[in-house]
Short mmCIF file of C-alpha atoms in Angstrom, two decimals:
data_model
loop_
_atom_site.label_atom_id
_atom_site.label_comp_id
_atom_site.label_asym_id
_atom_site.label_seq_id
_atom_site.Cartn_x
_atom_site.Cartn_y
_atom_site.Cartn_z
CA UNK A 262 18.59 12.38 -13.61
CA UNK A 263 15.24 11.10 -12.65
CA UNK A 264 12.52 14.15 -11.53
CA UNK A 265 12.54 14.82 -8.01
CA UNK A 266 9.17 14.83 -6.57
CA UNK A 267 9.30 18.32 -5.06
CA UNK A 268 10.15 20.14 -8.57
CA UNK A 269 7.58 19.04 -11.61
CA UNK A 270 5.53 20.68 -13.75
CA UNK A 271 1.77 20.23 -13.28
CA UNK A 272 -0.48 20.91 -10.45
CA UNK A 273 -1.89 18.94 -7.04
CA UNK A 274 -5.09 19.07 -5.05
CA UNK A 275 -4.48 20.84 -2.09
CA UNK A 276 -7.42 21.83 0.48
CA UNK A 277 -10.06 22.21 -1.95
CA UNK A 278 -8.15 24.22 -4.82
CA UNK A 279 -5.14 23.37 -7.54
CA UNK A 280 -2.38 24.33 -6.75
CA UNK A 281 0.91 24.65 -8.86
CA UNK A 282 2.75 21.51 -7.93
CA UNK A 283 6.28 23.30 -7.03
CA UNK A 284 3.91 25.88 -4.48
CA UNK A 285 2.13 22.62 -2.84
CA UNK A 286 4.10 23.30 0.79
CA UNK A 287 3.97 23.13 4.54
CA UNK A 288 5.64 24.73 6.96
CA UNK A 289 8.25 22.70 8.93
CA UNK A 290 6.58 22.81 11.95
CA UNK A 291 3.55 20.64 11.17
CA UNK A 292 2.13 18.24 13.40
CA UNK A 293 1.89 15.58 10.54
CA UNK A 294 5.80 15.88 10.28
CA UNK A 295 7.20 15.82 14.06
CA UNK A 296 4.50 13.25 15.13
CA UNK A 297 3.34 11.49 12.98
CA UNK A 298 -0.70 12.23 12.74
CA UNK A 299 -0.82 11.63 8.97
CA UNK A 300 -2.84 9.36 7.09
CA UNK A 301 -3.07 8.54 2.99
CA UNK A 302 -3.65 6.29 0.23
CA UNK A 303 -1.96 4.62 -2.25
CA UNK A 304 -4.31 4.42 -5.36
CA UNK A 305 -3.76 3.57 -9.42
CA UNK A 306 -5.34 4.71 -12.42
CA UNK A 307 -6.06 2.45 -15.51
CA UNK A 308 -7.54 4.62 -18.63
CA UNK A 309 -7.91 7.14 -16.88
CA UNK A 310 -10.50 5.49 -14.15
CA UNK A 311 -8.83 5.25 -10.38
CA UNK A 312 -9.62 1.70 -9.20
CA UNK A 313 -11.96 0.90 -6.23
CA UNK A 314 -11.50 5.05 -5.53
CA UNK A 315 -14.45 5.27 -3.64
CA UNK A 316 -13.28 1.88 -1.18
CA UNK A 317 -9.85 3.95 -0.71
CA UNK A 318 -11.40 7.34 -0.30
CA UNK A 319 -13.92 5.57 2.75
CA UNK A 320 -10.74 4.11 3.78
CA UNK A 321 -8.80 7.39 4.26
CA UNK A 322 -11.53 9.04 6.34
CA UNK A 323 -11.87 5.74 8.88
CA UNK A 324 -7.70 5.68 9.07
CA UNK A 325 -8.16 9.26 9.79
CA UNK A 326 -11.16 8.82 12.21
CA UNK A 327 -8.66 5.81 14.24
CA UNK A 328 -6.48 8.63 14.67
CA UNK A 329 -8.50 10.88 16.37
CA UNK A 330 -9.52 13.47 13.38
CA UNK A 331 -12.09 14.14 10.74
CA UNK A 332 -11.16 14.70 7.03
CA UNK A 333 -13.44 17.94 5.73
CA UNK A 334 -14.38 16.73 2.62
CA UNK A 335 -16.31 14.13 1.99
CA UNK A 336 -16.04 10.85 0.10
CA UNK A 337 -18.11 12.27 -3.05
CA UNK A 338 -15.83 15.12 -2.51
CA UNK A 339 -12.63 13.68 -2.86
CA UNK A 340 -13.33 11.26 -5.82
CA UNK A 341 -14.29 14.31 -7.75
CA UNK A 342 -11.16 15.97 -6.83
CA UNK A 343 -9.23 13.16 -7.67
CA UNK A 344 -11.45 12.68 -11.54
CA UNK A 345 -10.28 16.14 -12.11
CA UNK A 346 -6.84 16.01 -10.85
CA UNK A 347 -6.39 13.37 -13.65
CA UNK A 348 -7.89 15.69 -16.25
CA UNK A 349 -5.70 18.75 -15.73
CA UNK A 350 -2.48 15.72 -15.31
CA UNK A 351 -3.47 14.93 -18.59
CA UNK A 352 -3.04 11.51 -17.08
CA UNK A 353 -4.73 8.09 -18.31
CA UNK A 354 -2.51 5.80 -16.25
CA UNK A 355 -1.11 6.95 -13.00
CA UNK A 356 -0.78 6.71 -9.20
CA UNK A 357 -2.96 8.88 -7.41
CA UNK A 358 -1.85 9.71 -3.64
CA UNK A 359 -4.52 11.15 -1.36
CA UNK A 360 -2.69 12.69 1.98
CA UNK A 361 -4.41 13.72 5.17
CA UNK A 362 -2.47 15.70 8.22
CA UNK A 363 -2.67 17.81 11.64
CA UNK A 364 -1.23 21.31 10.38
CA UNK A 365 0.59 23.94 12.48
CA UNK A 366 -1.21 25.85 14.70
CA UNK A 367 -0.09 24.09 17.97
CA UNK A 368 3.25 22.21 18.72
CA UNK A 369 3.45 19.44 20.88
CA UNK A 370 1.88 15.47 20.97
CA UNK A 371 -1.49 17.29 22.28
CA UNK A 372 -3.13 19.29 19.13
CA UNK A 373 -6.74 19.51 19.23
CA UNK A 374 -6.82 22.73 17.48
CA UNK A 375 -5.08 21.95 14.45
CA UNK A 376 -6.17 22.34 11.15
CA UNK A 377 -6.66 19.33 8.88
CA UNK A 378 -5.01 19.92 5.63
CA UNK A 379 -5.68 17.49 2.51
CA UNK A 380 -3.62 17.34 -0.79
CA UNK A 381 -4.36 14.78 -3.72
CA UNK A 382 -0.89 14.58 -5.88
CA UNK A 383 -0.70 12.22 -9.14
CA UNK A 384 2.21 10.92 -11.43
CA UNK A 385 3.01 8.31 -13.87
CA UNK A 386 4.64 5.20 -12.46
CA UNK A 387 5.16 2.17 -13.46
CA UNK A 388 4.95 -1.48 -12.06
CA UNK A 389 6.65 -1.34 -8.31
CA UNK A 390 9.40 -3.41 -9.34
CA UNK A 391 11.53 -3.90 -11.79
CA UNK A 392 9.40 -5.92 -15.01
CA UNK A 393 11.69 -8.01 -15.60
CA UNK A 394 12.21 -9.23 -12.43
CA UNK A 395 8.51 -9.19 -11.46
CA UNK A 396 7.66 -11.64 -13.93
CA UNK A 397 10.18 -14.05 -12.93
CA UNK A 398 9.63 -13.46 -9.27
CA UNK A 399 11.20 -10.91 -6.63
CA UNK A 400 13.62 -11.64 -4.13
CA UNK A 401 12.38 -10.86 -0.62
CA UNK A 402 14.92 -10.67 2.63
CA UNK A 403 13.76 -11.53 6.18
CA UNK A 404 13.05 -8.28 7.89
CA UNK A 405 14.81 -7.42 11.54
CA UNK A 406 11.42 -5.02 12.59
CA UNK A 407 8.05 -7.05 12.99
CA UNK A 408 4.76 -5.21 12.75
CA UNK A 409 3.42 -4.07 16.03
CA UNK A 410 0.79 -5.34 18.11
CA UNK A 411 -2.74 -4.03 17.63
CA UNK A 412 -2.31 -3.37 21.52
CA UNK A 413 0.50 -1.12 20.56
CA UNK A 414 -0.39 0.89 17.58
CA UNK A 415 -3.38 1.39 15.13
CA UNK A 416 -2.83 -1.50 12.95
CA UNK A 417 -6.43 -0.70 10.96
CA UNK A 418 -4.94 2.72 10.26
CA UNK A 419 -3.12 3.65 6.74
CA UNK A 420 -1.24 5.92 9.37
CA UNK A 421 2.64 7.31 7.89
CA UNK A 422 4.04 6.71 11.08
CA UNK A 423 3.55 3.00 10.74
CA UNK A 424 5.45 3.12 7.73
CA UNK A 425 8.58 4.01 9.28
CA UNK A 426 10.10 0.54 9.75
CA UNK A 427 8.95 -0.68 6.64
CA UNK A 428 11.59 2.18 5.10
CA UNK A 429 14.19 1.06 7.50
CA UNK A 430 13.16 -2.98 6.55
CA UNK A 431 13.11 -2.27 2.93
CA UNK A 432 16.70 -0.08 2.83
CA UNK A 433 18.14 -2.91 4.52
CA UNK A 434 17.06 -5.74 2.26
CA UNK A 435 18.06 -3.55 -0.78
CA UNK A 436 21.29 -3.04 0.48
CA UNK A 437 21.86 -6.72 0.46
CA UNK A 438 20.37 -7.17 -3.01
CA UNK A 439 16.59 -8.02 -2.36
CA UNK A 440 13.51 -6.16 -4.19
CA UNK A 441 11.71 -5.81 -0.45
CA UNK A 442 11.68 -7.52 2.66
CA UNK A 443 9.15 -9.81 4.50
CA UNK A 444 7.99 -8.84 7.87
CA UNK A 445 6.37 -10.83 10.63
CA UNK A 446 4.27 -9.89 13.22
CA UNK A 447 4.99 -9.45 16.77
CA UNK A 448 4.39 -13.21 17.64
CA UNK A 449 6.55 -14.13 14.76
CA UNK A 450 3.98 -14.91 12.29
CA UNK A 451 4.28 -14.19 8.58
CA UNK A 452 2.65 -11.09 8.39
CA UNK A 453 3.14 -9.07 5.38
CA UNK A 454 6.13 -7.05 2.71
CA UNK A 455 6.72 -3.42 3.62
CA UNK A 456 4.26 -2.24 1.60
CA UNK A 457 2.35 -5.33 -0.19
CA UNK A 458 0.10 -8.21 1.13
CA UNK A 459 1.47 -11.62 1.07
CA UNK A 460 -0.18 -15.27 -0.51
CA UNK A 461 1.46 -18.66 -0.54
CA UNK A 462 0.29 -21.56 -2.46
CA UNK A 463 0.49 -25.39 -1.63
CA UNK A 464 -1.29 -28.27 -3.44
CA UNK A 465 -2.90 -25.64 -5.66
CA UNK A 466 -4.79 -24.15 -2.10
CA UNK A 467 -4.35 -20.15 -2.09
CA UNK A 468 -2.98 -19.69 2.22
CA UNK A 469 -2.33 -15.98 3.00
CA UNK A 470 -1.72 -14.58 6.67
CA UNK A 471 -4.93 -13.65 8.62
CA UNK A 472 -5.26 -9.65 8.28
CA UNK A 473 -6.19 -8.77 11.75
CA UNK A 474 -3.02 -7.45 12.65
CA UNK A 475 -2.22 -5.45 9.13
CA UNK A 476 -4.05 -3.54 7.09
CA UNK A 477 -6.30 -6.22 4.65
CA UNK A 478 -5.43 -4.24 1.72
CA UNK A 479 -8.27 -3.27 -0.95
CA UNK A 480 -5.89 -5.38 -3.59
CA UNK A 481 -5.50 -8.25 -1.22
CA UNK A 482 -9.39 -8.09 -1.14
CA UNK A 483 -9.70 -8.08 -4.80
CA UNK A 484 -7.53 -11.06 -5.29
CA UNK A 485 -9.26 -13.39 -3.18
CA UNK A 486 -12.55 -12.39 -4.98
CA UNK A 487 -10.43 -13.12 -8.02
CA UNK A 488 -9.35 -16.38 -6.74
CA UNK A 489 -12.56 -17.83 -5.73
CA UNK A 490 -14.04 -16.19 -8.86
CA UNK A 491 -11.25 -19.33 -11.15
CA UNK A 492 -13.06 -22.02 -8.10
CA UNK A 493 -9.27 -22.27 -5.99
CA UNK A 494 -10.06 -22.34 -2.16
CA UNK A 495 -8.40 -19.70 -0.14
CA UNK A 496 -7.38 -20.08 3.35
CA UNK A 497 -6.63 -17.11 5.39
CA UNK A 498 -4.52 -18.34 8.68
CA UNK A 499 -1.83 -17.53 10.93
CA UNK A 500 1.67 -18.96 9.00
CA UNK A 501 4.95 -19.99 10.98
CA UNK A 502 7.67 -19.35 9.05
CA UNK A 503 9.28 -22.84 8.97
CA UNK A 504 6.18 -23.81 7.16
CA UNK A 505 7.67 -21.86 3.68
CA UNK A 506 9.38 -24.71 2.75
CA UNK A 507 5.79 -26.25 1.94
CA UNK A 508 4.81 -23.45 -0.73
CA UNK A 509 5.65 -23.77 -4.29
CA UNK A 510 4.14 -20.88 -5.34
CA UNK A 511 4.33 -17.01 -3.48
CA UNK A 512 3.02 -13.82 -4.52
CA UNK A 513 2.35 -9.79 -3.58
CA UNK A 514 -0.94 -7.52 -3.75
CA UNK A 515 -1.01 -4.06 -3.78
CA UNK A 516 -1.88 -1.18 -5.20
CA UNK A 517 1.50 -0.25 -6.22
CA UNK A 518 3.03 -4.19 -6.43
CA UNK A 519 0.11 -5.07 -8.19
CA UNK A 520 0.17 -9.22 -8.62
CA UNK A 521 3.85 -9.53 -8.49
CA UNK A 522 5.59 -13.06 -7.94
CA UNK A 523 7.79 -14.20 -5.26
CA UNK A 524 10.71 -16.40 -6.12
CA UNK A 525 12.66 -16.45 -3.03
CA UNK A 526 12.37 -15.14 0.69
CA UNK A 527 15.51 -15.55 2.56
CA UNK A 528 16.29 -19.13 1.96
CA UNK A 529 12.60 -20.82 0.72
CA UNK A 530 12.95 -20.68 -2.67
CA UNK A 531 9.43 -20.66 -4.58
CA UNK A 532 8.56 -21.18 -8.77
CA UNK A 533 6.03 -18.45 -10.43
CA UNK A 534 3.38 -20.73 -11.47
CA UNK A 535 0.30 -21.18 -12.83
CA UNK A 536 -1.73 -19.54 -10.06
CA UNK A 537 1.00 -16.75 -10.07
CA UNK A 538 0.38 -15.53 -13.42
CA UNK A 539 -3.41 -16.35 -14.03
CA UNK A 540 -4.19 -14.07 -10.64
CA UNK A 541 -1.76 -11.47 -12.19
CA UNK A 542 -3.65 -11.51 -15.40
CA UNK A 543 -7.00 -11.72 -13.71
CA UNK A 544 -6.09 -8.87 -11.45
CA UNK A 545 -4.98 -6.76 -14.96
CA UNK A 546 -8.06 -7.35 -16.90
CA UNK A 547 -10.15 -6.85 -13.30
CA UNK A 548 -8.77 -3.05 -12.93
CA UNK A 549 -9.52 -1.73 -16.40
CA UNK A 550 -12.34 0.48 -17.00
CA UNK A 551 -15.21 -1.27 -17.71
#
């Protein structure tokens, strides 16, 4: 039976001290549980460096600062915390995940008062999906729930809350088979997997979905420096969906998809290629230690 993530041995970050990981708790009335004002990260470790750590740290605070709180300890701060959270993991490859939450002091959607808790847990895990199917391409279903309008929630946020149909879009699509689901937005655009950035490819052009409405994730970033880095033009635009029988080639970013392939979304069907696999190896060389 695989470990359960409540009962390990080892030890997490937790409001400025280490903490045995099985004591690392909160009470069941927290804010950050019954509505939802939590932010985090999602960040990987390659010989025993955290990629772009700083970028995701900076990244925390703002999705923090969107939702109406400051984190109390700073950038510098937290990428120490996270260096020697690593050290006492023993860890040289890893995810790292930096949380950030209203605590317990008042109950209700109105808590000013509440203290702001952070935590900083790591643990060895491998690629997002499955290897063998990654390099061959993932199967992707066509998700029910779209992403929200900006109008409607904080898009720009790395909020937990948001994350909530993603679970529900992702259960689904494994249920019928898939790796993960694709989601569009609220106009019906492409917009993005539950928790990884989408790219398409046609007549060897790089087109990914305009990230005004998602989160432009620090991978996603990466990769297009990656891609213009080999000389291939990348267009960032709004996609319909009946244009996916144009791509030949589709692929994820993320921090935990990585560069993962994309062999079919509901009925386009799409071939791992050349760009695929060069990004993919790009991005793997890119995120070791230098």
């Amino acid at each position: 039976m695989a470990l359960t993530f409540d009962d390990r041995d080892g030890v997490i970050w937790f409001d400025g001290e280490f903490v045995d990981w099985r004591d690392a708790k909160v009470h069941v009335l927290t804010h950050g549980l019954h509505y939802g004002s939590c932010v985090f990260e999602g960040q990987r470790a390659y010989g025993g460096v955290v990629f772009e750590q700083r970028r995701h740290h900076e990244r925390l605070h703002e999705s923090a600062r969107i939702l109406g709180f400051d984190i109390p300890w700073t950038v510098d701060e937290l990428d120490a915390a996270c260096e020697e959270l690593l050290k006492k993991m023993n860890f040289v490859d890893a995810y790292v995940r930096p949380v950030a939450w209203r605590g317990s002091e008042m109950m209700g959607v109105s808590a000013q008062q509440n203290t702001i808790h952070v935590a900083i847990a790591a643990w060895e895990w491998p690629s997002y999906f499955k290897p063998e199917e990654r390099m061959k391409g993932i199967r992707l279903d066509l998700a029910e729930y779209r992403r929200p309008d900006p109008r409607t929630a904080p898009s720009k946020s790395k909020a937990a809350g948001l994350y909530m149909i993603c679970t529900i879009s992702k259960h689904a699509a494994e249920k019928k088979g898939y790796a993960d689901a694709m989601m569009l937005d609220w106009e019906g655009y492409v917009a993005e997997a539950t928790g990884a950035n989408v790219f398409f490819v046609h007549e060897g052009k790089i087109v990914t979905p305009l990230a005004d409405r998602f989160l432009s994730g620090i991978t996603r970033q990466t990769v297009i420096e990656l891609a213009k880095k080999r000389g291939y033009e990348v267009i960032e635009r709004r996609i319909r969906p009946e244009e996916l029988h144009h791509f030949t080639e589709c692929f994820l970013t993320g921090t935990a998809a990585e560069v993962t392939p994309v062999s079919e979304i509901a009925d386009w069907r799409f071939t791992p290629g050349t760009i695929s696999l060069t990004l993919l190896e790009d991005y793997m060389k890119a995120v070791q230690p230098k």
